[in-house]
mmCIF file of C-alpha atoms and ligand atoms in Angstrom:
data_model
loop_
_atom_site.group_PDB
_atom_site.id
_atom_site.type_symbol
_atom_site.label_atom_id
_atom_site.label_comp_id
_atom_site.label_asym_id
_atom_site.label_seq_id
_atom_site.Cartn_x
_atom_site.Cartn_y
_atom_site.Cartn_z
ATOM 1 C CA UNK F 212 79.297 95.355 119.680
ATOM 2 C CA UNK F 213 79.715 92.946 116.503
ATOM 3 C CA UNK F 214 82.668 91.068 115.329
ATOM 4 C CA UNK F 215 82.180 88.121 112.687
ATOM 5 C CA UNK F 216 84.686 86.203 110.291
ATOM 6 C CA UNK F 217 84.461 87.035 106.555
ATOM 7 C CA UNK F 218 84.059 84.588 104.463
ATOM 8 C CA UNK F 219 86.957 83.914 101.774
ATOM 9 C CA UNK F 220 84.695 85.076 98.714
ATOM 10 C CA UNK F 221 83.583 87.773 100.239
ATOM 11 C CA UNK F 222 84.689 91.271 98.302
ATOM 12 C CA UNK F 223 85.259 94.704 98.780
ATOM 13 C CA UNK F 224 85.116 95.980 96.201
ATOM 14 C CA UNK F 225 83.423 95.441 91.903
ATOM 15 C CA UNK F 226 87.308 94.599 91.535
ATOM 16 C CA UNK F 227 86.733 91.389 93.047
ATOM 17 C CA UNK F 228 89.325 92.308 95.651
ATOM 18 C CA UNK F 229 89.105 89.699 98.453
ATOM 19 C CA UNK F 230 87.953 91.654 101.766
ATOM 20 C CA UNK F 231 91.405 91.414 103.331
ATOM 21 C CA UNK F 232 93.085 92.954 100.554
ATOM 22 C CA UNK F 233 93.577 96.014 98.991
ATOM 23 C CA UNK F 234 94.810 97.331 95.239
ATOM 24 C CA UNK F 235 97.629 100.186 96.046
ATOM 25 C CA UNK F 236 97.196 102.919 93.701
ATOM 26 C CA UNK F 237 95.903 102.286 90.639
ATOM 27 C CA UNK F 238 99.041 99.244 90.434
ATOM 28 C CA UNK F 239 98.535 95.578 89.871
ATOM 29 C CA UNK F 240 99.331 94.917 93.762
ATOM 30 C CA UNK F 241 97.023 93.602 95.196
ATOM 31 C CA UNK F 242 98.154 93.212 99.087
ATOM 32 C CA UNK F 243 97.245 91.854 102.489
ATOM 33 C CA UNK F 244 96.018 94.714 104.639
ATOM 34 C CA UNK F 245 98.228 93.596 107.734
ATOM 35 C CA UNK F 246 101.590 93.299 106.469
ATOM 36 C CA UNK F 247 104.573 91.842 107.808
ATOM 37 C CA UNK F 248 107.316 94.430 108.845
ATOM 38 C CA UNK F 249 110.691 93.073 108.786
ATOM 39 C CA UNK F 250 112.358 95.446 111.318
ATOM 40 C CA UNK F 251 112.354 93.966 114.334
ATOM 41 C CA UNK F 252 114.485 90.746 112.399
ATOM 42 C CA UNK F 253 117.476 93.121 112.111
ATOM 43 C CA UNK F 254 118.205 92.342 116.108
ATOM 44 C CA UNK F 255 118.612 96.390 116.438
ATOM 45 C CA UNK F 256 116.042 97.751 118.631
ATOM 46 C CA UNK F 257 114.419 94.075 119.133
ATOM 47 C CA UNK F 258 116.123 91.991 122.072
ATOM 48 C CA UNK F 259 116.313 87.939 121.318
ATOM 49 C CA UNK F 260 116.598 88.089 117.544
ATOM 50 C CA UNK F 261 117.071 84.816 116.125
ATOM 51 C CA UNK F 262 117.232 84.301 112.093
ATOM 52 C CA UNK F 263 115.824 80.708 112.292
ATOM 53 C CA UNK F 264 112.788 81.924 114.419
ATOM 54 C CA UNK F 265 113.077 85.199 112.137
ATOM 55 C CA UNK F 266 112.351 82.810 108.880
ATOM 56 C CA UNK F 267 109.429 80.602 110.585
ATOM 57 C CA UNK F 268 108.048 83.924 111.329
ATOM 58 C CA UNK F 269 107.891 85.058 107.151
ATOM 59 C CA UNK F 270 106.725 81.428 106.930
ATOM 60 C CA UNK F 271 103.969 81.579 109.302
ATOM 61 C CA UNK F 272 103.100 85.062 107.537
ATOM 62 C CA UNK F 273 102.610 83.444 104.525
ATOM 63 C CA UNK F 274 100.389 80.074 105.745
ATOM 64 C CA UNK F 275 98.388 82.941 107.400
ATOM 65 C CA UNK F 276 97.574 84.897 104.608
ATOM 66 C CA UNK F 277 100.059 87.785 104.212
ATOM 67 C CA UNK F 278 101.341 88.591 101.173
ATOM 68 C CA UNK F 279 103.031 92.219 101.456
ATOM 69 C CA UNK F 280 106.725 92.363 103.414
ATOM 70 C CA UNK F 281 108.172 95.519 104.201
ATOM 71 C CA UNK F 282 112.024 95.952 104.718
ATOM 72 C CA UNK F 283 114.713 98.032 103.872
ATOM 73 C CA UNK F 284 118.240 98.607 103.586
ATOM 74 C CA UNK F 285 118.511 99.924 106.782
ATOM 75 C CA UNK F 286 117.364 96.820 108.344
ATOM 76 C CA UNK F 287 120.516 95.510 109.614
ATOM 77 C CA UNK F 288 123.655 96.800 109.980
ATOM 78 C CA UNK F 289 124.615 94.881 106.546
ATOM 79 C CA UNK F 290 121.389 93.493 105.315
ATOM 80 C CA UNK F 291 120.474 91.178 107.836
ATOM 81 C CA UNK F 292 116.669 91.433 107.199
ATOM 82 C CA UNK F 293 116.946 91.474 103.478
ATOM 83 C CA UNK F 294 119.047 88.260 103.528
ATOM 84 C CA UNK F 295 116.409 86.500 106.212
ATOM 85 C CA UNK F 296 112.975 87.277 104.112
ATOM 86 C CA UNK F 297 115.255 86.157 100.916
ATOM 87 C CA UNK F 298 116.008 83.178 102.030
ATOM 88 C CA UNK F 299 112.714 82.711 103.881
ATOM 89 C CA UNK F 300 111.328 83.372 100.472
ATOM 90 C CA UNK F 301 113.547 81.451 98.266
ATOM 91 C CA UNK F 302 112.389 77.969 100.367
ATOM 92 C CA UNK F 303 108.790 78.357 100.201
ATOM 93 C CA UNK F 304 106.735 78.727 96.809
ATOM 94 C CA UNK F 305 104.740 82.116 97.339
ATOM 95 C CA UNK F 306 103.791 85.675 95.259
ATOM 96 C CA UNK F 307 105.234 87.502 97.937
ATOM 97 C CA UNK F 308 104.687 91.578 97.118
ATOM 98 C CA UNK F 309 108.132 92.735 98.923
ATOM 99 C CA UNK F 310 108.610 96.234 99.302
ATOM 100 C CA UNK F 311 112.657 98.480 99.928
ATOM 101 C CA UNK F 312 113.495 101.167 101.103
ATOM 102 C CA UNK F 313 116.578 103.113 100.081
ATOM 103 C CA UNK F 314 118.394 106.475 101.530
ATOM 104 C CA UNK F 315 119.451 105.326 104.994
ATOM 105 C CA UNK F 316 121.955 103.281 106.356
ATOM 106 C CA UNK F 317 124.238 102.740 109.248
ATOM 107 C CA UNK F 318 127.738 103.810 108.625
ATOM 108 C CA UNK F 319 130.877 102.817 110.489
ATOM 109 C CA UNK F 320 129.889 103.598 113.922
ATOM 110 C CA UNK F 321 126.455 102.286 113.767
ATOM 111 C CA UNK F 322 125.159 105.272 113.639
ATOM 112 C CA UNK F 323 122.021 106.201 111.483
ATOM 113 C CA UNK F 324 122.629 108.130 108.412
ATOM 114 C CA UNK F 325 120.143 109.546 105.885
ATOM 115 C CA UNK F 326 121.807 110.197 102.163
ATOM 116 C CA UNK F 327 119.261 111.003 99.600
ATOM 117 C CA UNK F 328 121.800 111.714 96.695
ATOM 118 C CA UNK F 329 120.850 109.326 93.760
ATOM 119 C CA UNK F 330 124.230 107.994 93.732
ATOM 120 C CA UNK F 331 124.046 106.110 96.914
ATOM 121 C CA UNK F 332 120.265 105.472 96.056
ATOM 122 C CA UNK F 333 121.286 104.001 93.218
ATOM 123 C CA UNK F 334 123.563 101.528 94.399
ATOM 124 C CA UNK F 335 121.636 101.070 97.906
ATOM 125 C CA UNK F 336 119.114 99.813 95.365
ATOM 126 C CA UNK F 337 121.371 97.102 93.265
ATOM 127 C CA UNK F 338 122.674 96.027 96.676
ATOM 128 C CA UNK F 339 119.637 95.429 98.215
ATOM 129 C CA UNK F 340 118.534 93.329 94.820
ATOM 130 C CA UNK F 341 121.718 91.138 95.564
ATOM 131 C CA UNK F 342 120.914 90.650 99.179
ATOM 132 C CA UNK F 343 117.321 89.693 98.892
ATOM 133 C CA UNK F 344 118.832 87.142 95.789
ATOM 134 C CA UNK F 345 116.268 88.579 93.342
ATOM 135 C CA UNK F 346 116.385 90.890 90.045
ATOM 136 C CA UNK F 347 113.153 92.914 91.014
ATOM 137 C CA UNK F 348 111.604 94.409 94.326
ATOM 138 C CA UNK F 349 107.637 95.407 93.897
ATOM 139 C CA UNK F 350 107.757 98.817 95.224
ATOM 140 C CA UNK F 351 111.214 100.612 96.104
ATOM 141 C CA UNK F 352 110.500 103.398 98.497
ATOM 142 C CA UNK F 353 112.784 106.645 99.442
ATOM 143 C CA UNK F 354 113.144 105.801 103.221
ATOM 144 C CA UNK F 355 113.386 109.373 104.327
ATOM 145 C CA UNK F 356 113.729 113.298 102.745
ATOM 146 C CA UNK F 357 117.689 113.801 103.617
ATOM 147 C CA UNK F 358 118.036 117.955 104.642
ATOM 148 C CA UNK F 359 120.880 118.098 102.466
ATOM 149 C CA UNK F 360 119.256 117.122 98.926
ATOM 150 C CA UNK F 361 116.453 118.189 97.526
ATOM 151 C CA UNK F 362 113.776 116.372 97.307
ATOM 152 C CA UNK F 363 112.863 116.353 93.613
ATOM 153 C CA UNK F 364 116.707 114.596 92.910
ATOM 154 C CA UNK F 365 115.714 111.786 95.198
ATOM 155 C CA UNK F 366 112.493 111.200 93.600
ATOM 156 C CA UNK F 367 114.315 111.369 90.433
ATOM 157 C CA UNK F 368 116.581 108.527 91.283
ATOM 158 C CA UNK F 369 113.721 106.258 92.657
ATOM 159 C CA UNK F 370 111.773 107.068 89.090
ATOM 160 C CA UNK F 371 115.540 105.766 87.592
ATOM 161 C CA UNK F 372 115.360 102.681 89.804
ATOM 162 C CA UNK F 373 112.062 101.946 88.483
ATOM 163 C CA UNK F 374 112.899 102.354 84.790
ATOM 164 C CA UNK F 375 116.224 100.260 84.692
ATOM 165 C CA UNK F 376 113.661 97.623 86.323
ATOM 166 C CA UNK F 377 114.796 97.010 89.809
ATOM 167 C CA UNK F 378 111.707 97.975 91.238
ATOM 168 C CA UNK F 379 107.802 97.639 89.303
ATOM 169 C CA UNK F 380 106.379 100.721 91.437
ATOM 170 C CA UNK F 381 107.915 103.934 93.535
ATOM 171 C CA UNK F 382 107.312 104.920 96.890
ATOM 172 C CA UNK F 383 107.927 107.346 99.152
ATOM 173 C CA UNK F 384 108.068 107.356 103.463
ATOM 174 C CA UNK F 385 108.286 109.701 106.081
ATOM 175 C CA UNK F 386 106.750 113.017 104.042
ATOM 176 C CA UNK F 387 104.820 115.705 104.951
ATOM 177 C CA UNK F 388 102.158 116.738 102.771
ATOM 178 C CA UNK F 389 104.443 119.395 101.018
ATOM 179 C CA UNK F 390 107.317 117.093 100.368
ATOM 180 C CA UNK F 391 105.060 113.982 99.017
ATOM 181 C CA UNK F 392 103.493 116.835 96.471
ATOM 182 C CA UNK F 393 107.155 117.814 95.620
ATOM 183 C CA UNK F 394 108.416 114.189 95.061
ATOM 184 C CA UNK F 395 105.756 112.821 92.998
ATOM 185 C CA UNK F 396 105.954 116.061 90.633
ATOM 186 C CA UNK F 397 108.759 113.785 89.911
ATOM 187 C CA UNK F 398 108.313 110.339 90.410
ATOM 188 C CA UNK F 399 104.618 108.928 90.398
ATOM 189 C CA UNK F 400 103.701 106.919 93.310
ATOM 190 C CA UNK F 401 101.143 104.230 94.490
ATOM 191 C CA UNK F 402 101.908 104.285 98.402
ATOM 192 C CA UNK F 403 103.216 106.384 100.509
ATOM 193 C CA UNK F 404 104.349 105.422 104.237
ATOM 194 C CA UNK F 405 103.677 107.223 107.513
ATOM 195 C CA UNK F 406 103.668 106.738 110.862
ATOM 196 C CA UNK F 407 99.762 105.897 112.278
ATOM 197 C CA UNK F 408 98.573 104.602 115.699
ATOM 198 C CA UNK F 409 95.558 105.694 118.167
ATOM 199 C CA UNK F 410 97.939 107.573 119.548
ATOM 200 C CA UNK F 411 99.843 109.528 116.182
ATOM 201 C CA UNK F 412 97.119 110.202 113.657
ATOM 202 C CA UNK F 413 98.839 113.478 112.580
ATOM 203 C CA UNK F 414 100.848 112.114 109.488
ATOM 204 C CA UNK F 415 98.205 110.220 107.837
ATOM 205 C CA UNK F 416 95.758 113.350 108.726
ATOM 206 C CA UNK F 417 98.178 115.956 107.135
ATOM 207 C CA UNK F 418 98.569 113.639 104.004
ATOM 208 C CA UNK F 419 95.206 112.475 103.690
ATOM 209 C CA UNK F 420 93.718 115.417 100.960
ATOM 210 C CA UNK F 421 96.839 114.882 98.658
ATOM 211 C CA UNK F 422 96.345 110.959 98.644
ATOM 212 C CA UNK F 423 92.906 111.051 98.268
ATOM 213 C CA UNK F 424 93.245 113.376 95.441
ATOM 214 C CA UNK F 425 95.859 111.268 93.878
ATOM 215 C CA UNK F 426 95.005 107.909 94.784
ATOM 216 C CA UNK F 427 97.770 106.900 96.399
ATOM 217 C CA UNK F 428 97.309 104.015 99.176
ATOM 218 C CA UNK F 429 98.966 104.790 102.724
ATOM 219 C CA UNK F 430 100.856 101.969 104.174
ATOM 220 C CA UNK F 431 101.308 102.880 107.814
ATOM 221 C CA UNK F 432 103.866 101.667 110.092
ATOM 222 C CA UNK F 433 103.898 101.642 113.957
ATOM 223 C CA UNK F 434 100.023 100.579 114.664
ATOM 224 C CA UNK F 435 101.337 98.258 117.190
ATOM 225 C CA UNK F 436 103.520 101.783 118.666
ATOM 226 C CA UNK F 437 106.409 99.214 118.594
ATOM 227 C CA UNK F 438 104.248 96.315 121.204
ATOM 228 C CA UNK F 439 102.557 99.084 123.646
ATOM 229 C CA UNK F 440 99.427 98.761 121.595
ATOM 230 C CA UNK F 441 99.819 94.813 121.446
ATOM 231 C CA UNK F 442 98.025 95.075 125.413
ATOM 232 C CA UNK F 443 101.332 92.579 126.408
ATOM 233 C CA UNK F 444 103.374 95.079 128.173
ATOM 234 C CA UNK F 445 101.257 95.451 131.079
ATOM 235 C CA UNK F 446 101.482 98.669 133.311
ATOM 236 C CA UNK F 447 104.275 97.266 135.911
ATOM 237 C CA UNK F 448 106.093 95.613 133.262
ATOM 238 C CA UNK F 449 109.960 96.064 133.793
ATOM 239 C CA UNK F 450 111.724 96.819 130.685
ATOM 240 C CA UNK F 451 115.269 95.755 129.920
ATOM 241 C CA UNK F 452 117.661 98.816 130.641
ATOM 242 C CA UNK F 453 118.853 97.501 126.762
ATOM 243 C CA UNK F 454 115.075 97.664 124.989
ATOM 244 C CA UNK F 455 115.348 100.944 123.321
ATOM 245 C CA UNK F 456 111.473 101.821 123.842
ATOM 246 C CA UNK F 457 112.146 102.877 126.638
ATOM 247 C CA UNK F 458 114.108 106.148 124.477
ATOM 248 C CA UNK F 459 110.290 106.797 123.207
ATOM 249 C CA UNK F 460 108.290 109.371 125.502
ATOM 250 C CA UNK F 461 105.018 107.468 125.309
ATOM 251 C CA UNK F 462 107.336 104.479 126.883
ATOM 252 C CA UNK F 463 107.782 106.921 129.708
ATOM 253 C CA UNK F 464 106.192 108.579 132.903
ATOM 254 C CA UNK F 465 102.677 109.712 132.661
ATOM 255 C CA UNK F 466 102.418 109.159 128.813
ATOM 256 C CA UNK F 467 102.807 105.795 129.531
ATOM 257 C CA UNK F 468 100.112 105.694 132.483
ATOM 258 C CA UNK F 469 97.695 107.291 130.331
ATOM 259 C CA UNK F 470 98.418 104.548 127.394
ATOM 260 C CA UNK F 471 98.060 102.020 130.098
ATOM 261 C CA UNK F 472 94.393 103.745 131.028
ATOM 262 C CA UNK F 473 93.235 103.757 127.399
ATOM 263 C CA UNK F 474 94.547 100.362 127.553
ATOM 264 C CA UNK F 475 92.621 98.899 130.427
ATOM 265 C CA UNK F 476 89.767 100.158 128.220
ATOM 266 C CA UNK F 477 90.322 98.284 124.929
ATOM 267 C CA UNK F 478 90.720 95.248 127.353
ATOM 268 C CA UNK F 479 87.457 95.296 128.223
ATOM 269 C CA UNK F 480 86.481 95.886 124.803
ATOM 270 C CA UNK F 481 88.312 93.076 123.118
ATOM 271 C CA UNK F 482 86.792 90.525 125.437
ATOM 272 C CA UNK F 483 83.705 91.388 124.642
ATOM 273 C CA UNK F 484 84.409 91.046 121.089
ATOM 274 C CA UNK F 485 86.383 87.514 121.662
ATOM 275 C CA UNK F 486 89.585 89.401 119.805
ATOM 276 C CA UNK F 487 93.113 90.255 121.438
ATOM 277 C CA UNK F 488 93.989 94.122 122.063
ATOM 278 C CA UNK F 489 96.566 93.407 119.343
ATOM 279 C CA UNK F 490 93.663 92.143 116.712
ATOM 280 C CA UNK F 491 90.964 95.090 117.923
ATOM 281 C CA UNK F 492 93.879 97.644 117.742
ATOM 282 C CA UNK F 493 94.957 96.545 114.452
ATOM 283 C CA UNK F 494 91.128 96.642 113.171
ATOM 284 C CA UNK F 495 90.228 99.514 114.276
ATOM 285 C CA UNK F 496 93.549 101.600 112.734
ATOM 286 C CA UNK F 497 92.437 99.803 109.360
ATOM 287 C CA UNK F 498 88.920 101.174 109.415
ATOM 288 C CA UNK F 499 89.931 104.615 109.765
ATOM 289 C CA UNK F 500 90.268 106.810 106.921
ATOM 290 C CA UNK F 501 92.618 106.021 104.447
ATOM 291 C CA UNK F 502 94.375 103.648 105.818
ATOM 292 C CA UNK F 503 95.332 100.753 103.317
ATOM 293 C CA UNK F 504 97.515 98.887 105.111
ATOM 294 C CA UNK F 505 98.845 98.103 108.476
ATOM 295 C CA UNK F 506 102.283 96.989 109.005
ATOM 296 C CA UNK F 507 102.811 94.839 112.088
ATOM 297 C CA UNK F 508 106.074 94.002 112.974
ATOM 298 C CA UNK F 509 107.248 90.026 114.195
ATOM 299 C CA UNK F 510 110.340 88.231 115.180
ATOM 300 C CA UNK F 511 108.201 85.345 116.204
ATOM 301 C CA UNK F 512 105.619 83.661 114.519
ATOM 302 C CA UNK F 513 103.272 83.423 117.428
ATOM 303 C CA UNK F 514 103.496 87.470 117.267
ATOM 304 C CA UNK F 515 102.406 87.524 113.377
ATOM 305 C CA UNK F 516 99.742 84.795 113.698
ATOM 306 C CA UNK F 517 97.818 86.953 116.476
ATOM 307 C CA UNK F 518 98.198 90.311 114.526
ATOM 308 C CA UNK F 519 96.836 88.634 110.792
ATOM 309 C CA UNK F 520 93.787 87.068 112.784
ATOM 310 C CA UNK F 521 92.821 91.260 112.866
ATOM 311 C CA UNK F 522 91.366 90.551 109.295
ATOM 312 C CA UNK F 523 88.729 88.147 110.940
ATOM 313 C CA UNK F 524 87.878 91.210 113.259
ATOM 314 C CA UNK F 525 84.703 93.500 111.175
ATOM 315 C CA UNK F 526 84.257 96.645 113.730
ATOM 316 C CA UNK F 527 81.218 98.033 113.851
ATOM 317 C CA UNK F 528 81.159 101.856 113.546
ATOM 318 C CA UNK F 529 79.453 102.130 116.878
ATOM 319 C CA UNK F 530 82.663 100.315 118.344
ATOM 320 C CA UNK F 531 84.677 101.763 115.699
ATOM 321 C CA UNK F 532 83.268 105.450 117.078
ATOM 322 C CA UNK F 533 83.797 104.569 120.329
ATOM 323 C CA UNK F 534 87.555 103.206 120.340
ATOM 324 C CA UNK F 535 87.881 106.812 118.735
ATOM 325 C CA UNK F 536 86.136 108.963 121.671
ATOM 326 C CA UNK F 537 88.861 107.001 124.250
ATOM 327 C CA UNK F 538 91.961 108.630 122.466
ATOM 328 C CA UNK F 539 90.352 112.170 122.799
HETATM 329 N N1 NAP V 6 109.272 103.888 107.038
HETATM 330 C C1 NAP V 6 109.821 103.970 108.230
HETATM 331 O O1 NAP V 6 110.596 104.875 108.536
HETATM 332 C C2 NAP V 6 109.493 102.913 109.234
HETATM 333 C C3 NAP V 6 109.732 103.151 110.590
HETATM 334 C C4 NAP V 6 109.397 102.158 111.490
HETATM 335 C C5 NAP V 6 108.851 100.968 111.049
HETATM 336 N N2 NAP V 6 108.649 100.738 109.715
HETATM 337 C C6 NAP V 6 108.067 99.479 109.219
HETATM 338 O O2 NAP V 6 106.905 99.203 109.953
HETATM 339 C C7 NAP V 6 107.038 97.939 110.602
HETATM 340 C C8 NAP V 6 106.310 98.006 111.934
HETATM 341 O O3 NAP V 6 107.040 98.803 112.857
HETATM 342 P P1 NAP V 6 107.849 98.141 114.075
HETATM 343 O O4 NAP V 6 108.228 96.772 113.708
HETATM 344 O O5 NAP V 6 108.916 99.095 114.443
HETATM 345 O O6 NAP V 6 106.821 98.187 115.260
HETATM 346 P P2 NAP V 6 105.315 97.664 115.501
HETATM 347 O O7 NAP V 6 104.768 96.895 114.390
HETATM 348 O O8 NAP V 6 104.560 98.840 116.000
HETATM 349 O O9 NAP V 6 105.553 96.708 116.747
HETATM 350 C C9 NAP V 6 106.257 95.533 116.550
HETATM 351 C C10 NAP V 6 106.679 94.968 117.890
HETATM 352 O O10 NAP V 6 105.561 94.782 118.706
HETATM 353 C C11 NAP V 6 105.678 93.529 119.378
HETATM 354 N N3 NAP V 6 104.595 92.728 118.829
HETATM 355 C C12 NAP V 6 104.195 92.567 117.571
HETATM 356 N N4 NAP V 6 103.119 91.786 117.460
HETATM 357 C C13 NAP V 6 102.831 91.439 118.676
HETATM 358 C C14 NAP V 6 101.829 90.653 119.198
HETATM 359 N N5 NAP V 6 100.889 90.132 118.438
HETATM 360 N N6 NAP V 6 101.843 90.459 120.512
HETATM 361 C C15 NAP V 6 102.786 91.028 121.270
HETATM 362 N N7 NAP V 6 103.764 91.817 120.832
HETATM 363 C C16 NAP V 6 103.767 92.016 119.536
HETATM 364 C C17 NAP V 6 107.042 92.979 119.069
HETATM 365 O O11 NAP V 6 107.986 93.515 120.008
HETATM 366 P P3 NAP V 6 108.670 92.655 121.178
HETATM 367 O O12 NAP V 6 108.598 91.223 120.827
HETATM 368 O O13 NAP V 6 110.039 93.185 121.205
HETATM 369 O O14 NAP V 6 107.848 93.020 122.372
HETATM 370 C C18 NAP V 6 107.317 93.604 117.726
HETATM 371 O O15 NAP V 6 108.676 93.711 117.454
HETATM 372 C C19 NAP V 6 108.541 97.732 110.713
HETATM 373 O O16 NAP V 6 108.866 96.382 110.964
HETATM 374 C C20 NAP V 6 108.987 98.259 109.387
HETATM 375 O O17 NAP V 6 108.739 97.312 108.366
HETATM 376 C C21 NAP V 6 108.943 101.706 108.817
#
């Protein structure tokens, strides 16, 4: 077992790209490979949300290296995320890469709609610019296929966000192989975003081929599986009857003891290494095949600063290998 700290010129890549970065697609983005996921600031599913703690948490993103944010239009019942990185952006000097997502919101009743139709995608988009208090987002992604339009008209609208220059690059999340071939016969992409964790490889493995082929960089969210994989929720922890993990089935019964086994496991492992479960975790999802980035969600900054440190963590593929034959 090996871990070691690269050094700052260290490359990986003829580009020149530093080690903890990567180029998505064949764009001028050149991101942090643990992102910062601005979910968990919308106070939704995460208990204790506070936007002052929410902004020190961008902050401490940024003094620690991370570049790429990730939020969305759906992150908040009106925005709240958008309006917290904005403003945590607008104080601090930074070339923050900040990446939407458009095609789901909350309507009336809080509850979760998806509407592809490039209408609402369209204006989803302009509000989102007016929220974060800037003219242009990096990437814009479609958040999710909607059932009721096809896909090819929501790709079209994301191409049309694009070219009236609210967004640099399009995106698309939550695709199957099929539907990512369908939307980018009509809107080029450089990322696309799944879920991945050692526990839910199947996206990234069903879209792996067509993003290889294409060379289009996956962004995946969930490596933490929402804090389980973070090794803090120990196996007797008591959740709040309010913390909405406890909806997920891997939060429950004997999913959840056999997470907790696999989990005793990379204990061990990470002390040998002199790494958190939350660093070896992270690590270890961004050595496996084609994944570009990891997306870590924070409210604190304590939660960000222990995630980033994951780029100071080189597996080696014996490790690497053997993480792997624990999830089988
Ligand atoms: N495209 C999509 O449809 C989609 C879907 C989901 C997420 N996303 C994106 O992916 C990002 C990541 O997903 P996520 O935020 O849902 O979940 P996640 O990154 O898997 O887990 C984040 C949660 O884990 C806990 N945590 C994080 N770092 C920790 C650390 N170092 N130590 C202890 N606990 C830690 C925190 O929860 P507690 O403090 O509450 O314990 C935090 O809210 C999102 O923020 C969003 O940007 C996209």
């Amino acid at each position: 077992m090996s871990s070691r700290t690269l050094g700052p010129t260290e490359s990986a890549d003829e580009n020149k790209v530093p080690a903890d970065r990567i180029r998505l697609g064949s764009s001028d983005l050149v991101v942090s490979r643990v992102a910062l996921g601005c979910w968990p600031m919308s106070g939704i599913s995460s208990l204790g949300v506070e936007d002052q703690q929410s902004i020190e948490t961008v902050h401490a993103a940024l003094d620690c290296g991370i570049n790429f944010f990730d939020t969305a239009f759906s992150y908040g019942y009106d925005g709240r995320s958008d309006r917290v990185l904005g403003q945590a952006l607008r104080s601090k000097k930074n070339s923050a890469i900040v990446a939407h997502k458009v095609g789901m919101h909350w309507d009336e009743n809080k509850q979760r709609k998806l509407d592809g139709t490039p209408k609402t995608l369209l204006a989803h988009a302009e509000m989102c610019l007016s929220r974060l208090g800037v003219e242009q987002v990096d990437i814009m992604y479609l958040h999710s296929p909607d059932p009721n339009v096809p896909i090819e008209e929501s790709a079209g609208a994301i191409r049309e966000i694009c070219q009236r220059g609210w967004a640099r690059y399009a995106a698309v999340s939550n695709v199957n192989a099929d539907q990512a071939r369908r939307f980018i016969s009509e809107c080029p992409v450089v990322a696309i975003q799944p879920y991945f964790n050692m526990f839910q490889q199947d996206a990234v493995q069903d879209l792996l081929p067509l993003t290889q082929a294409h060379g289009i960089s996956l962004v995946c969210y969930w490596v933490l599986m929402k804090g389980l994989l973070s090794g803090h929720l120990l196996r007797d922890h008591q959740f709040d009857p309010t913390d909405r993990r406890l909806s997920y089935p891997i939060f429950q019964g004997a999913a959840w003891q056999k997470a907790q086994d696999v989990l005793d496991q990379l204990r061990t492992v990470s002390l040998d290494l002199g790494c958190t479960v939350a660093q070896l975790v992270v690590a270890w999802s961004l050595k496996q095949p084609g994944v570009a980035v990891a997306l870590s969600g924070a409210k604190r900054p304590d939660q960000i600063l222990e995630s980033a440190k994951a780029k100071d963590i080189l597996l080696s593929d014996d490790v690497s290998a053997m993480i792997s034959r624990l999830l089988v």
